[in-house]
Amino acid sequence: MILIAFVLMGADVASAAERWTIRAGTGGEVLASVENRAGSSFGIACTQGSPRKSLSLQYETEMGALSGKEPFLVVVAAEEFRFVLDGPSGTAEIEGAEEEAQLKRLAKRLVTTSEKAFVVRLPSKSASEVFPTAGARAAIGTNGQGLLKGCPR
C-alpha cells in the first residue's frame, strides 16, 4: 500500500514539473517558464528594472552546449516564430518593434492553442525539443499579454 502511494506521488511530481510556472527573479525580472522531461527549460522574461525595461526568451537545453548566435524556431500549432539565441547565455534579447510584436504573437498563441505541446527547433543542430503548454495561460496571462503588459519599451 505504501509503495502505491509513492508511485502515485512520483506521477504527480512529474506532471507538476511539466507545467508553466511564473516566478520573480532578481533585478525586477519576472519569468514564465516550463521544463520538459529531458530537463531543458524554455521561458519568457520581462525585466522591469532600470535603466530600461527588457523582454527576452530563455532557453536552456540538455542537448549540449550552444555557441555564438543560434537561430531557433518556436513552433506552436504549425505556426513558426523565429528568434536568435545568444548560445552561451541561453537568452534571446527581444529588440525592436518587429521582434516585440512577434513575441506577443507567440505568447498569445501559447495561451490560446488547443495543442498539448509546442516545439523548439535548433536548425544548426538539426534537433528539436518538445515542451508542454499546460499552465501557459495562468503563467503568461489569459490573452497572452499579462506577463508582457508592463514590459514593452
Short mmCIF file of C-alpha atoms in Angstrom, two decimals:
data_model
loop_
_atom_site.label_atom_id
_atom_site.label_comp_id
_atom_site.label_asym_id
_atom_site.label_seq_id
_atom_site.Cartn_x
_atom_site.Cartn_y
_atom_site.Cartn_z
CA MET A 1 0.00 0.00 0.00
CA ILE A 2 2.83 2.44 0.84
CA LEU A 3 4.61 1.60 -2.42
CA ILE A 4 1.50 2.55 -4.39
CA ALA A 5 1.35 5.93 -2.64
CA PHE A 6 4.99 6.68 -3.54
CA VAL A 7 4.38 5.69 -7.16
CA LEU A 8 1.33 7.95 -7.34
CA MET A 9 3.21 10.82 -5.65
CA GLY A 10 6.01 10.42 -8.19
CA ALA A 11 3.50 10.68 -11.04
CA ASP A 12 2.10 13.92 -9.59
CA VAL A 13 5.59 15.41 -9.22
CA ALA A 14 6.45 14.57 -12.83
CA SER A 15 3.30 16.20 -14.17
CA ALA A 16 3.71 19.27 -11.96
CA ALA A 17 7.26 19.75 -13.28
CA GLU A 18 5.89 19.86 -16.83
CA ARG A 19 3.64 22.87 -16.29
CA TRP A 20 4.31 26.52 -16.89
CA THR A 21 5.16 28.48 -13.77
CA ILE A 22 5.77 32.14 -13.06
CA ARG A 23 8.33 33.48 -10.62
CA ALA A 24 10.05 36.70 -9.71
CA GLY A 25 13.79 36.79 -10.16
CA THR A 26 16.49 39.28 -9.30
CA GLY A 27 16.66 42.83 -10.63
CA GLY A 28 12.95 43.16 -11.36
CA GLU A 29 12.77 40.08 -13.62
CA VAL A 30 9.56 38.10 -13.92
CA LEU A 31 9.90 34.76 -15.70
CA ALA A 32 7.17 32.47 -17.06
CA SER A 33 8.83 29.16 -17.84
CA VAL A 34 8.36 25.45 -18.41
CA GLU A 35 10.67 22.45 -18.13
CA ASN A 36 10.34 19.33 -20.26
CA ARG A 37 11.01 15.69 -19.35
CA ALA A 38 14.60 15.91 -20.60
CA GLY A 39 15.34 18.74 -18.14
CA SER A 40 15.54 21.52 -20.74
CA SER A 41 13.71 24.77 -19.99
CA PHE A 42 12.05 27.49 -22.04
CA GLY A 43 10.77 30.80 -20.75
CA ILE A 44 9.63 34.33 -21.46
CA ALA A 45 11.14 37.02 -19.25
CA CYS A 46 10.24 40.63 -18.56
CA THR A 47 12.77 42.71 -16.66
CA GLN A 48 11.28 45.95 -15.37
CA GLY A 49 14.32 47.35 -13.59
CA SER A 50 16.24 50.42 -14.60
CA PRO A 51 17.72 51.74 -16.79
CA ARG A 52 15.17 50.23 -19.20
CA LYS A 53 12.59 47.51 -19.42
CA SER A 54 13.55 44.47 -21.46
CA LEU A 55 12.00 41.35 -22.90
CA SER A 56 13.75 38.08 -23.60
CA LEU A 57 13.29 34.41 -24.29
CA GLN A 58 15.36 32.00 -22.23
CA TYR A 59 16.24 28.52 -23.42
CA GLU A 60 18.45 26.05 -21.61
CA THR A 61 18.88 22.75 -23.40
CA GLU A 62 20.17 19.40 -22.23
CA MET A 63 21.23 18.61 -25.83
CA GLY A 64 24.70 20.10 -25.38
CA ALA A 65 26.37 23.48 -25.28
CA LEU A 66 25.31 26.20 -27.68
CA SER A 67 27.86 28.64 -29.01
CA GLY A 68 27.61 32.02 -30.67
CA LYS A 69 24.39 33.28 -32.19
CA GLU A 70 21.97 30.40 -32.79
CA PRO A 71 18.82 30.87 -34.85
CA PHE A 72 15.95 28.94 -33.32
CA LEU A 73 12.28 28.39 -34.01
CA VAL A 74 9.39 28.06 -31.64
CA VAL A 75 6.55 26.14 -33.30
CA VAL A 76 3.06 26.28 -31.82
CA ALA A 77 0.25 24.53 -33.73
CA ALA A 78 2.24 24.67 -37.01
CA GLU A 79 2.92 28.42 -36.64
CA GLU A 80 6.65 29.29 -36.56
CA PHE A 81 8.24 32.10 -34.57
CA ARG A 82 11.90 32.86 -35.37
CA PHE A 83 14.40 34.31 -32.90
CA VAL A 84 18.18 34.40 -32.44
CA LEU A 85 19.62 32.90 -29.28
CA ASP A 86 22.90 34.01 -27.73
CA GLY A 87 24.16 30.45 -27.30
CA PRO A 88 26.41 30.82 -24.25
CA SER A 89 23.85 32.77 -22.20
CA GLY A 90 20.78 30.89 -23.43
CA THR A 91 18.97 34.19 -23.93
CA ALA A 92 17.32 35.79 -26.94
CA GLU A 93 17.04 39.51 -26.24
CA ILE A 94 13.95 40.97 -27.89
CA GLU A 95 14.97 44.14 -29.69
CA GLY A 96 12.87 46.35 -31.88
CA ALA A 97 9.18 46.60 -32.62
CA GLU A 98 9.10 43.65 -35.04
CA GLU A 99 10.64 41.20 -32.56
CA GLU A 100 8.43 42.52 -29.76
CA ALA A 101 5.32 42.03 -31.90
CA GLN A 102 6.45 38.51 -32.76
CA LEU A 103 7.00 37.69 -29.07
CA LYS A 104 3.49 38.95 -28.27
CA ARG A 105 2.05 36.77 -31.05
CA LEU A 106 3.98 33.79 -29.65
CA ALA A 107 2.69 34.45 -26.13
CA LYS A 108 -0.89 34.74 -27.37
CA ARG A 109 -0.54 31.53 -29.40
CA LEU A 110 0.86 29.63 -26.41
CA VAL A 111 -2.14 30.51 -24.24
CA THR A 112 -4.83 30.04 -26.89
CA THR A 113 -3.67 26.83 -28.56
CA SER A 114 -5.55 23.60 -28.04
CA GLU A 115 -2.31 21.68 -28.66
CA LYS A 116 -0.84 19.93 -25.62
CA ALA A 117 2.76 20.78 -26.62
CA PHE A 118 4.97 23.10 -28.65
CA VAL A 119 8.39 22.56 -30.21
CA VAL A 120 11.68 24.44 -30.03
CA ARG A 121 13.90 23.73 -33.06
CA LEU A 122 17.61 24.37 -33.41
CA PRO A 123 18.34 24.21 -37.16
CA SER A 124 22.13 24.31 -36.63
CA LYS A 125 21.94 21.07 -34.62
CA SER A 126 19.12 19.54 -36.69
CA ALA A 127 17.42 18.97 -33.36
CA SER A 128 14.18 19.83 -31.64
CA GLU A 129 12.62 19.54 -28.20
CA VAL A 130 9.01 19.29 -27.10
CA PHE A 131 7.57 21.33 -24.23
CA PRO A 132 4.07 21.18 -22.73
CA THR A 133 1.60 24.03 -22.97
CA ALA A 134 -0.14 23.06 -19.70
CA GLY A 135 -0.36 26.07 -17.38
CA ALA A 136 0.74 28.60 -20.03
CA ARG A 137 -2.46 30.63 -19.68
CA ALA A 138 -2.00 31.02 -15.92
CA ALA A 139 1.70 31.91 -16.21
CA ILE A 140 1.63 34.20 -19.25
CA GLY A 141 -1.88 35.65 -18.97
CA THR A 142 -5.29 34.90 -20.44
CA ASN A 143 -4.78 36.80 -23.70
CA GLY A 144 -1.01 36.30 -23.82
CA GLN A 145 -0.36 39.82 -22.57
CA GLY A 146 -0.43 39.51 -18.75
CA LEU A 147 3.30 38.94 -18.29
CA LEU A 148 4.17 41.38 -21.07
CA LYS A 149 1.69 44.15 -20.24
CA GLY A 150 4.01 46.31 -18.17
CA CYS A 151 7.13 45.43 -20.10
CA PRO A 152 7.04 46.97 -23.59
CA ARG A 153 9.58 49.70 -24.07
#
